[in-house]
Coordinates of C-alpha atoms and ligand atoms in Angstrom, one line a residue:
Chain A
X20 CA 197.6 133.3 77.7
X21 CA 198.0 129.1 78.5
X22 CA 194.4 128.6 80.4
X23 CA 193.4 129.7 77.0
X24 CA 195.2 127.7 74.0
X25 CA 194.0 124.8 76.7
X26 CA 190.1 125.8 75.5
X27 CA 191.2 126.3 72.0
X28 CA 189.4 123.8 70.6
X29 CA 186.3 123.7 73.3
X30 CA 186.1 127.5 71.1
X31 CA 186.6 126.5 68.1
X32 CA 184.2 123.4 67.8
X33 CA 181.2 125.0 69.5
X34 CA 181.4 127.9 66.5
X35 CA 181.2 125.4 64.4
X36 CA 177.9 124.1 66.5
X37 CA 176.5 127.0 66.3
X38 CA 177.1 127.8 62.4
X39 CA 175.7 124.7 61.5
X40 CA 173.1 124.8 64.6
X41 CA 171.6 127.8 62.4
X42 CA 172.4 125.6 58.8
X43 CA 168.7 124.8 57.9
X44 CA 167.5 127.9 59.0
X45 CA 169.5 129.7 56.2
X46 CA 170.3 127.0 53.8
X47 CA 167.4 125.1 52.9
X48 CA 168.7 121.7 51.5
X49 CA 166.7 118.4 52.7
X50 CA 169.7 116.0 51.2
X51 CA 172.1 118.3 52.8
X52 CA 171.0 118.1 55.6
X53 CA 169.8 114.1 55.6
X54 CA 173.8 113.9 54.6
X55 CA 174.2 117.1 57.9
X56 CA 172.8 114.4 60.7
X57 CA 174.0 110.5 58.2
X58 CA 177.9 113.1 60.0
X59 CA 176.9 113.4 63.0
X60 CA 175.0 110.2 64.0
X61 CA 178.1 108.3 62.8
X62 CA 180.6 111.2 64.8
X63 CA 179.1 109.3 68.1
X64 CA 179.3 106.4 67.3
X65 CA 183.3 106.8 66.0
X66 CA 183.7 108.9 69.5
X67 CA 182.8 106.3 71.1
X68 CA 184.7 103.2 69.1
X69 CA 187.5 106.0 69.2
X70 CA 187.2 106.1 72.9
X71 CA 188.4 102.1 73.1
X72 CA 190.9 101.4 70.5
X73 CA 192.2 105.7 71.1
X74 CA 192.7 106.5 74.3
X75 CA 192.1 102.8 76.3
X76 CA 193.8 100.4 73.5
X77 CA 190.9 98.6 73.0
X78 CA 190.7 96.9 69.7
X79 CA 187.6 95.8 69.0
X80 CA 186.5 94.6 65.4
X81 CA 182.4 94.0 67.5
X82 CA 181.0 97.3 67.7
X83 CA 178.5 96.9 65.7
X84 CA 177.0 95.0 68.1
X85 CA 175.7 97.8 70.7
X86 CA 175.3 100.3 67.7
X87 CA 172.1 97.3 66.4
X88 CA 170.8 96.7 69.8
X89 CA 170.3 100.3 69.8
X90 CA 168.8 100.6 66.5
X91 CA 166.8 97.1 66.7
X92 CA 165.6 98.6 70.5
X93 CA 164.2 101.3 68.8
X94 CA 162.4 99.7 65.9
X95 CA 160.5 96.8 67.8
X96 CA 159.3 100.2 70.8
X97 CA 158.1 101.7 67.4
X98 CA 156.7 99.3 65.7
X99 CA 155.0 97.5 68.3
X100 CA 154.7 99.6 70.6
X101 CA 153.5 103.5 70.0
X102 CA 155.8 105.9 66.9
X103 CA 155.0 108.6 71.3
X104 CA 158.1 110.3 72.8
X105 CA 157.0 107.2 76.0
X106 CA 158.0 104.4 74.0
X107 CA 160.5 106.5 72.7
X108 CA 162.1 106.8 76.5
X109 CA 161.5 103.1 77.5
X110 CA 163.5 102.1 73.5
X111 CA 166.6 104.4 75.4
X112 CA 166.8 102.8 78.3
X113 CA 166.3 99.4 77.0
X114 CA 169.1 100.1 74.9
X115 CA 171.0 101.4 77.9
X116 CA 170.6 98.2 80.0
X117 CA 170.9 96.2 77.1
X118 CA 174.5 97.8 75.7
X119 CA 175.1 98.2 79.6
X120 CA 175.4 94.3 79.9
X121 CA 176.9 93.4 76.8
X122 CA 179.6 95.8 76.8
X123 CA 180.3 95.0 81.2
X124 CA 180.5 90.9 79.9
X125 CA 183.1 92.0 77.2
X126 CA 184.8 94.4 79.1
X127 CA 185.4 91.3 81.2
X128 CA 186.5 89.0 78.5
X129 CA 190.0 91.6 78.2
X130 CA 191.0 89.3 81.9
X131 CA 191.5 86.7 80.3
X132 CA 192.4 87.3 76.1
X133 CA 195.3 88.8 74.0
X134 CA 194.4 91.8 71.8
X135 CA 194.1 89.8 69.1
X136 CA 191.9 87.0 70.2
X137 CA 189.6 89.5 72.1
X138 CA 189.9 91.1 69.1
X139 CA 188.9 88.6 67.2
X140 CA 186.0 87.7 70.0
X141 CA 184.3 90.4 69.8
X142 CA 184.0 90.2 66.5
X143 CA 182.6 86.5 66.8
X144 CA 179.4 88.1 68.4
X145 CA 178.5 91.0 66.8
X146 CA 177.6 87.5 64.1
X147 CA 176.1 85.5 66.4
X148 CA 173.5 89.1 67.5
X149 CA 173.9 88.6 63.6
X150 CA 172.5 85.7 63.3
X151 CA 170.3 86.3 65.7
X152 CA 168.3 89.1 64.1
X153 CA 167.8 87.3 61.1
X154 CA 165.8 83.9 62.9
X155 CA 164.5 85.3 66.1
X156 CA 161.4 86.5 63.1
X157 CA 158.9 87.2 65.2
X158 CA 160.6 90.8 66.7
X159 CA 162.9 91.7 64.0
X160 CA 161.7 90.0 60.8
X161 CA 163.9 88.2 59.6
X162 CA 167.3 89.9 57.5
X163 CA 164.5 91.9 55.4
X164 CA 164.2 94.0 59.0
X165 CA 161.1 96.4 58.9
X166 CA 159.7 100.1 58.6
X167 CA 157.9 101.4 61.6
X168 CA 157.1 104.9 62.6
X169 CA 159.0 107.6 64.7
X170 CA 158.4 110.0 67.0
X171 CA 156.2 113.3 66.1
X172 CA 159.0 115.3 66.6
X173 CA 161.4 113.5 64.4
X174 CA 159.7 114.1 61.7
X175 CA 160.7 117.1 60.6
X176 CA 163.8 116.7 58.9
X177 CA 165.9 119.6 60.3
X178 CA 164.1 118.7 64.8
X179 CA 165.8 115.1 64.1
X180 CA 168.8 116.8 62.4
X181 CA 169.0 119.1 65.1
X182 CA 168.8 116.2 67.4
X183 CA 171.2 114.6 65.7
X184 CA 173.2 117.5 66.1
X185 CA 172.9 119.1 69.8
X186 CA 174.0 115.0 70.9
X187 CA 176.9 115.0 69.1
X188 CA 178.7 118.0 71.0
X189 CA 177.1 116.8 73.8
X190 CA 179.0 113.6 73.3
X191 CA 181.9 115.5 71.9
X192 CA 182.2 117.6 75.8
X193 CA 180.7 115.3 77.9
X194 CA 183.8 112.6 76.4
X195 CA 186.7 115.5 76.0
X196 CA 185.7 115.7 80.7
X197 CA 185.7 111.7 80.9
X198 CA 188.9 111.4 78.7
X199 CA 190.5 114.6 80.9
X200 CA 189.0 113.2 84.1
X201 CA 191.4 110.9 86.8
X202 CA 189.9 108.4 86.0
X203 CA 190.3 108.7 82.0
X204 CA 193.9 109.2 82.6
X205 CA 193.9 106.4 83.9
X206 CA 192.8 104.6 80.8
X207 CA 195.5 106.1 78.4
X208 CA 198.5 105.2 80.9
X209 CA 196.9 101.9 80.0
X210 CA 196.4 102.4 76.5
X211 CA 200.2 102.5 77.4
X212 CA 201.7 101.1 79.1
X213 CA 199.2 98.4 80.7
X214 CA 201.5 96.0 82.9
X215 CA 203.2 99.4 84.7
X216 CA 199.9 101.3 85.0
X217 CA 198.9 98.0 87.4
X218 CA 201.4 98.1 89.1
X219 CA 201.1 102.1 90.2
X220 CA 198.3 100.6 91.6
X221 CA 195.1 100.7 89.7
X222 CA 192.8 97.7 88.3
X223 CA 193.2 97.5 85.0
X224 CA 190.5 95.4 84.0
X225 CA 188.1 97.5 86.2
X226 CA 188.8 100.3 84.1
X227 CA 189.2 98.8 81.6
X228 CA 184.9 97.9 81.8
X229 CA 184.3 101.5 82.3
X230 CA 185.8 102.4 78.9
X231 CA 183.8 99.6 77.5
X232 CA 180.4 100.2 79.1
X233 CA 180.3 104.5 78.3
X234 CA 181.5 103.0 74.9
X235 CA 179.1 100.6 74.4
X236 CA 176.8 102.1 76.1
X237 CA 177.7 105.6 73.1
X238 CA 177.7 103.2 70.5
X239 CA 174.1 102.4 71.6
X240 CA 173.1 105.0 71.7
X241 CA 174.0 106.3 68.4
X242 CA 172.0 102.7 66.6
X243 CA 169.1 104.0 67.7
X244 CA 169.2 108.5 66.0
X245 CA 170.9 105.5 63.0
X246 CA 167.2 103.8 62.9
X247 CA 165.5 107.1 63.2
X248 CA 167.1 108.3 60.3
X249 CA 165.7 106.1 58.1
X250 CA 162.9 104.7 60.1
X251 CA 164.1 100.9 58.7
X252 CA 166.0 98.0 60.4
X253 CA 167.4 95.3 59.0
X254 CA 170.1 93.1 60.4
X255 CA 173.1 95.6 58.9
X256 CA 172.8 97.0 61.5
X257 CA 175.8 94.7 63.3
X258 CA 177.6 94.2 60.1
X259 CA 181.4 93.9 59.6
X260 CA 180.6 97.2 57.6
X261 CA 178.9 99.1 60.3
X262 CA 182.3 98.6 62.4
X263 CA 185.0 99.1 60.1
X264 CA 183.2 102.3 58.9
X265 CA 183.6 103.6 63.0
X266 CA 186.8 101.8 62.5
X267 CA 187.5 103.8 59.0
X268 CA 186.4 107.5 61.0
X269 CA 188.6 106.7 63.2
X270 CA 191.9 106.4 62.4
X271 CA 191.5 109.0 59.2
X272 CA 190.9 112.1 61.8
X273 CA 193.2 110.6 64.3
X274 CA 192.6 108.1 67.5
X275 CA 192.9 109.6 69.5
X276 CA 191.4 112.0 70.0
X277 CA 187.7 113.0 69.6
X278 CA 187.7 115.5 66.5
X279 CA 189.4 113.1 64.5
X280 CA 186.0 110.9 64.9
X281 CA 184.6 113.4 63.6
X282 CA 186.2 115.0 60.8
X283 CA 186.7 111.2 59.8
X284 CA 182.8 110.3 59.8
X285 CA 182.2 114.0 57.9
X286 CA 184.9 112.7 55.2
X287 CA 184.2 109.2 54.8
X288 CA 180.1 110.0 54.7
X289 CA 180.9 112.6 52.4
X290 CA 182.8 110.5 50.4
X291 CA 180.5 107.7 49.8
X292 CA 177.7 110.8 48.9
X293 CA 180.3 111.6 45.7
X294 CA 180.9 108.1 44.9
X295 CA 177.7 106.9 44.8
X296 CA 176.9 110.2 42.9
X297 CA 180.1 109.2 40.3
X298 CA 178.4 105.5 40.4
X299 CA 176.3 106.8 37.7
X300 CA 178.4 107.5 35.8
X301 CA 180.3 105.0 35.8
X302 CA 180.2 101.5 37.9
X303 CA 183.9 101.4 39.3
X304 CA 182.6 104.2 41.5
X305 CA 179.9 101.9 43.2
X306 CA 182.7 100.5 44.6
X307 CA 183.6 102.7 47.0
X308 CA 184.6 100.4 49.1
X309 CA 187.9 99.6 47.3
X310 CA 188.6 103.7 47.3
X311 CA 188.0 104.1 51.1
X312 CA 190.6 100.9 51.4
X313 CA 193.4 103.1 49.3
X314 CA 192.5 106.5 52.1
X315 CA 193.4 104.4 54.2
X316 CA 196.7 102.6 53.5
X317 CA 197.7 106.0 52.2
X318 CA 196.3 106.8 56.1
X319 CA 198.2 104.5 57.5
X320 CA 201.3 104.8 55.6
X321 CA 201.9 108.5 55.6
X322 CA 200.1 110.5 58.3
X323 CA 199.9 107.2 60.2
X324 CA 199.2 109.9 63.4
X325 CA 195.3 110.5 60.9
X326 CA 194.7 114.2 60.5
X327 CA 194.8 115.5 63.5
X328 CA 197.0 114.0 64.9
X329 CA 199.7 115.9 61.7
X330 CA 197.5 118.8 62.2
X331 CA 199.0 118.3 66.0
X332 CA 203.0 117.7 65.7
X333 CA 202.6 120.3 63.3
X334 CA 201.6 123.0 65.7
X335 CA 203.7 121.5 67.6
X336 CA 206.7 121.6 65.7
X337 CA 205.8 125.4 64.4
X338 CA 205.4 126.2 68.1
X339 CA 208.6 125.3 68.8
X340 CA 210.7 126.9 66.7
X341 CA 209.3 130.3 66.7
X342 CA 209.3 130.2 70.5
X343 CA 211.9 128.8 71.5
X344 CA 212.9 130.8 74.7
X345 CA 210.2 130.9 75.7
X346 CA 209.1 126.8 76.2
X347 CA 212.8 127.0 78.1
X348 CA 212.1 129.2 80.5
X349 CA 208.5 128.1 80.9
X350 CA 210.5 124.7 81.3
X351 CA 213.0 126.5 83.6
X352 CA 209.7 128.1 86.0
Chain B
X1 CA 211.9 94.6 115.0
X2 CA 209.2 93.2 113.3
X3 CA 209.7 91.3 109.8
X4 CA 208.1 93.0 107.5
X5 CA 208.6 91.1 104.6
X6 CA 209.9 86.9 104.3
X7 CA 210.1 84.8 102.0
X8 CA 209.6 80.7 103.1
X9 CA 212.1 78.8 100.6
X10 CA 210.4 80.8 97.3
X11 CA 211.1 79.0 93.7
X12 CA 210.6 79.5 91.0
X13 CA 211.4 77.1 87.3
X14 CA 210.7 78.0 83.4
X15 CA 210.8 75.3 81.5
X16 CA 213.4 73.4 83.6
X17 CA 215.3 76.0 84.9
X18 CA 215.0 77.0 87.9
X19 CA 215.9 80.7 88.0
X20 CA 214.8 81.1 91.7
X21 CA 215.4 78.7 94.0
X22 CA 214.7 78.2 97.6
X23 CA 215.7 81.4 98.8
X24 CA 214.1 82.0 102.7
X25 CA 215.2 85.3 103.4
X26 CA 213.6 88.1 106.3
X27 CA 213.5 91.3 106.1
X28 CA 213.1 93.9 109.0
X29 CA 211.7 96.8 108.9
X30 CA 213.1 100.2 108.5
X31 CA 215.9 97.6 106.8
X32 CA 217.9 98.8 104.0
X33 CA 219.2 95.4 102.5
X34 CA 221.4 94.9 98.8
X35 CA 220.9 91.8 96.9
X36 CA 224.0 91.4 94.5
X37 CA 225.1 88.7 92.2
X38 CA 226.2 88.3 88.8
X39 CA 223.9 89.0 86.0
X40 CA 221.6 85.9 85.3
X41 CA 221.3 85.1 88.9
X42 CA 217.6 85.9 89.4
X43 CA 217.8 88.8 91.8
X44 CA 215.3 90.8 89.1
X45 CA 213.1 87.2 88.6
X46 CA 213.1 87.2 92.3
X47 CA 212.1 91.5 92.8
X48 CA 209.1 89.6 90.5
X49 CA 208.3 87.3 92.7
X50 CA 207.7 89.8 95.7
X51 CA 206.4 92.6 93.6
X52 CA 203.6 89.7 92.1
X53 CA 205.3 90.2 87.9
X54 CA 205.5 86.1 88.5
X55 CA 203.7 83.7 90.0
X56 CA 206.0 81.0 92.1
X57 CA 206.5 77.6 91.6
X58 CA 207.0 76.4 95.1
X59 CA 207.4 78.8 98.4
X60 CA 205.7 81.9 99.9
X61 CA 206.1 85.4 100.2
X62 CA 204.6 87.4 104.1
X63 CA 204.7 90.8 104.2
X64 CA 203.6 92.0 108.2
X65 CA 202.5 88.6 108.6
X66 CA 200.4 87.9 106.1
X67 CA 200.6 85.1 102.9
X68 CA 200.7 87.9 100.4
X69 CA 201.8 84.7 97.2
X70 CA 198.3 85.3 95.9
X71 CA 198.5 88.7 96.0
X72 CA 197.9 90.7 92.0
X73 CA 200.6 93.3 91.5
X74 CA 198.6 95.6 92.2
X75 CA 197.8 94.8 95.3
X76 CA 200.0 94.9 96.2
X77 CA 201.2 97.9 95.8
X78 CA 198.6 99.1 97.3
X79 CA 199.7 97.3 100.4
X80 CA 202.4 99.2 100.4
X81 CA 205.3 97.5 98.7
X82 CA 206.7 99.5 94.9
X83 CA 208.9 98.7 92.7
X84 CA 211.3 100.0 90.1
X85 CA 212.1 97.7 87.1
X86 CA 216.0 97.4 86.3
X87 CA 214.6 97.6 81.8
X88 CA 212.5 101.0 82.3
X89 CA 208.9 101.0 82.5
X90 CA 207.5 103.9 82.1
X91 CA 204.9 105.8 79.2
X92 CA 205.4 106.7 76.3
X93 CA 203.6 108.4 74.3
X94 CA 203.0 110.1 78.5
X95 CA 204.4 113.7 79.3
X96 CA 207.4 112.9 81.9
X97 CA 204.7 114.9 84.5
X98 CA 201.8 113.0 83.6
X99 CA 203.8 109.7 84.5
X100 CA 204.8 111.0 87.9
X101 CA 201.5 112.5 88.5
X102 CA 199.4 109.2 88.1
X103 CA 202.0 107.7 90.9
X104 CA 200.9 110.9 92.7
X105 CA 196.6 110.2 91.7
X106 CA 197.0 106.8 92.6
X107 CA 198.8 107.2 96.0
X108 CA 196.8 109.6 96.7
X109 CA 193.8 106.9 96.2
X110 CA 191.7 109.4 92.7
X111 CA 190.8 106.1 91.6
X112 CA 187.6 106.0 89.8
X113 CA 187.1 109.9 90.1
X114 CA 184.9 110.6 86.5
X115 CA 183.3 113.9 87.0
X116 CA 185.6 116.9 87.7
X117 CA 188.5 117.6 84.7
X118 CA 192.2 116.8 86.9
X119 CA 193.6 119.6 86.9
X120 CA 191.1 120.4 89.6
X121 CA 193.5 118.0 90.9
X122 CA 196.6 121.0 90.4
X123 CA 198.6 119.9 93.7
X124 CA 198.9 116.2 92.0
X125 CA 201.1 118.1 89.5
X126 CA 202.4 119.9 92.5
X127 CA 203.8 117.3 94.4
X128 CA 204.3 115.9 90.8
X129 CA 206.8 118.7 90.1
X130 CA 208.5 117.8 93.6
X131 CA 209.9 113.8 93.0
X132 CA 210.8 115.4 90.0
X133 CA 212.9 117.6 91.6
X134 CA 213.8 115.5 93.6
X135 CA 215.9 112.9 90.7
X136 CA 216.7 116.7 88.8
X137 CA 214.5 116.0 86.1
X138 CA 211.7 118.8 87.1
X139 CA 213.0 120.8 83.9
X140 CA 212.0 118.1 81.8
X141 CA 208.4 117.1 82.6
X142 CA 206.5 118.4 79.7
X143 CA 208.8 116.6 77.0
X144 CA 206.7 113.1 76.4
X145 CA 209.1 109.9 78.1
X146 CA 209.6 108.5 74.7
X147 CA 212.4 112.0 74.3
X148 CA 214.6 111.5 77.3
X149 CA 217.4 110.4 77.8
X150 CA 218.3 107.1 79.2
X151 CA 219.4 108.7 82.1
X152 CA 217.5 109.9 82.5
X153 CA 214.7 107.4 82.2
X154 CA 215.8 106.0 84.5
X155 CA 215.0 109.1 86.7
X156 CA 212.3 109.1 86.1
X157 CA 211.2 105.5 87.3
X158 CA 212.6 106.5 90.4
X159 CA 210.1 109.2 90.6
X160 CA 207.3 107.4 90.5
X161 CA 208.1 104.4 92.5
X162 CA 209.1 107.2 95.2
X163 CA 205.4 109.1 94.3
X164 CA 204.0 105.8 95.7
X165 CA 204.9 106.8 98.5
X166 CA 204.8 103.1 99.6
X167 CA 206.9 100.9 103.1
X168 CA 208.3 98.8 100.9
X169 CA 211.1 100.3 97.9
X170 CA 211.7 97.4 95.8
X171 CA 214.7 99.1 93.5
X172 CA 216.3 97.5 90.4
X173 CA 219.0 98.7 89.3
X174 CA 218.6 102.2 89.2
X175 CA 221.1 103.4 88.6
X176 CA 222.2 100.6 85.6
X177 CA 223.1 102.5 82.7
X178 CA 223.5 105.4 83.7
X179 CA 226.6 107.6 83.0
X180 CA 228.6 108.2 85.8
X181 CA 228.4 111.3 85.7
X182 CA 224.5 111.0 87.0
X183 CA 225.3 108.0 90.0
X184 CA 226.2 110.2 92.5
X185 CA 223.2 112.5 92.2
X186 CA 220.5 109.1 92.2
X187 CA 222.7 107.7 95.0
X188 CA 222.4 111.0 96.7
X189 CA 218.6 111.1 96.2
X190 CA 218.6 107.2 97.7
X191 CA 220.6 107.9 100.4
X192 CA 218.9 110.3 101.2
X193 CA 215.1 108.7 101.5
X194 CA 217.0 105.3 104.1
X195 CA 217.7 109.2 106.2
X196 CA 214.7 109.3 106.3
X197 CA 214.0 106.6 107.9
X198 CA 210.5 105.9 107.2
X199 CA 211.0 103.1 104.8
X200 CA 212.3 99.9 104.1
X201 CA 214.5 99.1 100.7
X202 CA 215.8 96.0 99.0
X203 CA 218.5 97.3 96.3
X204 CA 219.9 95.1 93.1
X205 CA 223.2 96.8 92.5
X206 CA 225.2 95.5 90.0
X207 CA 227.7 97.8 92.0
X208 CA 229.3 96.8 94.4
X209 CA 231.7 99.9 96.4
X210 CA 228.9 102.0 95.7
X211 CA 226.4 100.4 97.7
X212 CA 228.5 98.5 100.8
X213 CA 228.1 101.8 103.5
X214 CA 224.2 102.3 102.5
X215 CA 223.3 98.3 103.4
X216 CA 222.4 96.7 106.7
X217 CA 223.0 94.0 104.9
X218 CA 224.1 92.3 101.8
X219 CA 222.5 88.4 101.0
X220 CA 224.2 86.8 97.2
X221 CA 222.6 84.4 94.7
X222 CA 223.8 82.6 92.8
X223 CA 223.1 80.6 89.7
X224 CA 218.8 81.5 92.0
X225 CA 220.6 80.0 95.1
X226 CA 220.7 82.3 97.7
X227 CA 224.5 82.1 98.4
X228 CA 225.1 84.1 102.0
X229 CA 223.2 86.9 104.0
X230 CA 225.1 89.0 106.4
X231 CA 226.3 92.8 107.0
X232 CA 228.2 93.9 105.2
X233 CA 231.6 92.9 106.8
X234 CA 230.5 89.8 106.4
X235 CA 229.5 89.4 103.4
X236 CA 233.0 91.1 101.8
X237 CA 234.7 87.8 104.3
X238 CA 232.5 85.1 103.2
X239 CA 235.1 83.0 101.0
X240 CA 232.2 81.9 99.3
X241 CA 231.1 84.9 98.1
X242 CA 234.9 85.4 97.6
X243 CA 235.7 82.5 95.2
X244 CA 232.5 82.6 92.9
X245 CA 231.3 86.2 93.0
X246 CA 234.2 88.3 94.0
X247 CA 236.7 86.3 92.1
X248 CA 236.9 84.7 88.3
X249 CA 232.6 86.2 87.9
X250 CA 232.6 89.6 88.8
X251 CA 233.6 91.6 85.9
Ligands
ADP20 N1 209.8 85.7 82.2 C1 211.4 84.4 81.8 N2 211.1 83.6 81.6 C2 212.7 82.5 80.9 N3 213.4 82.4 82.1 C3 213.2 83.7 82.6 C4 212.6 84.2 82.3 N4 212.9 85.9 83.7 C5 214.0 85.1 83.6 N5 213.9 84.4 83.0 C6 215.3 83.6 82.9 O1 216.2 83.6 84.5 C7 217.5 84.2 84.7 C8 217.4 84.9 86.2 O2 217.2 86.3 85.3 P1 217.2 87.6 85.7 O3 216.7 87.7 87.4 O4 216.6 89.1 85.1 O5 219.2 87.5 86.5 P2 220.2 89.4 87.3 O6 217.9 89.9 87.5 O7 219.6 88.8 88.1 O8 220.7 89.5 86.1 C9 217.8 83.7 84.2 O9 218.3 82.9 83.1 C10 217.3 83.8 82.7 O10 217.5 84.1 81.4
MG21 MG1 218.4 92.0 86.6

């Protein structure tokens, strides 16, 4: 019984994945597929962000830098060389290498910097990458960016949809295992009380670096998928907006959970799509960032734990109410 | 017996105020030493210097003859110096069991395993429950640490220290803020660990009468200085201690 309760979220998630997997075969809507693909990509990105902010307690405002590295890697490989699977794999390897190196260095900086300085520093680092992408015209074509062709396999929207779906599921289950590993448990201890974690004999810096690297590499992967979905890349992939998206999705969905960022990504992307539609009726809806700002403030005020956190709390309270005796026995036994 | 911990001229100054002033002590293996002294005497600060939370302005700390003055708290714990905190210092949003399990995990040296589920290491949880049972907290194992009453948090603090199974136990007022009924049980735990005879214990305690019969030696801190250091009987008889500490200043 207890074991089943543990596994229940995973089973629900699997069913949900299965439904989404079947969707393109029963319901043909190109727009919906594209929107869902976008949600899967940002789910990966937001989960990677939550590993930092929600599980380890590291606040970074520069998460876009890894995303952008992934986007530019794939774009440049596809543009410069052939848009085939070999170069796609090269782009993936390059992204992993670049994001791992950068996130390792950025993780190292947590040693010397207090949290708000760290947040500012990551923000300016992402800004630095943006400037680099603007100025290194021979490689990036500057601000305007460039379009590129993608491997045959990804031209078909359904294929790409399925790839992103599988990617999201893999990241979900991979991160689930990671945060529940002995190492992952220490990350959560660091979030709760860094100094005490150190005095238990854990080398805090090593864990922060581990979290930073895993998070950075996954964000890079999300960046690759994002650029493929657009078949276009420009400097906006390094912009603050990208980081803010991850932040909003994570906080609205629920920090410190993995389902939260996915739900948050779904809400933000659907809302974005809907508001863009409404913008045709009235200009105010073009300013969708205002609406997200309002949603954000409301969530932080009334549901500081986000959607998943709040639901969990309610479920937990209900369980406590209906089996007060049972839980007592369990505690005693 | 061989000296385990030694301090030499250990001092720390906070902006002109010397909180620990040239303290030199040496603690043999398997020894039970108590530190007494009025509030603000520098007892906790002295512990912070031993456990690495603070770096001294002057002087050195030796452990088994090695200079550890510049070791981090992490490294000192791994070398065998564990401590508990006077102001409760736990993981608030983790369960009581998880708080202790993390200490057990560290003690077992499982630090970077990231492929297996933590539940694979079931025995960690079982061991953690044993520690919780020892401090009479096992019934609260599924509560969040932040939901514990003050006295229970103190017990959790002690369980986390014990779970590290370090050679040296630094206990900073383990019974501070506990209700009177809870104190004997905790003293009993400390007594039992002492009687096992394989630990070196340094205990800060405000309530002097409680620790006299436990201690092999007692040191008195006053305004950061080492006022006296000797057997409990000597300390009781010492006139400086009488006038400075046991007399007027002791509330
Ligand atoms: N980090 C610090 N910064 C400045 N002053 C401190 C710090 N830690 C302790 N002190 C001062 O050092 C003195 C000794 O404090 P403490 O060691 O906590 O005393 P005790 O534990 O004996 O009650 C106090 O006057 C306290 O204000
Ligand atoms: Mg103190």
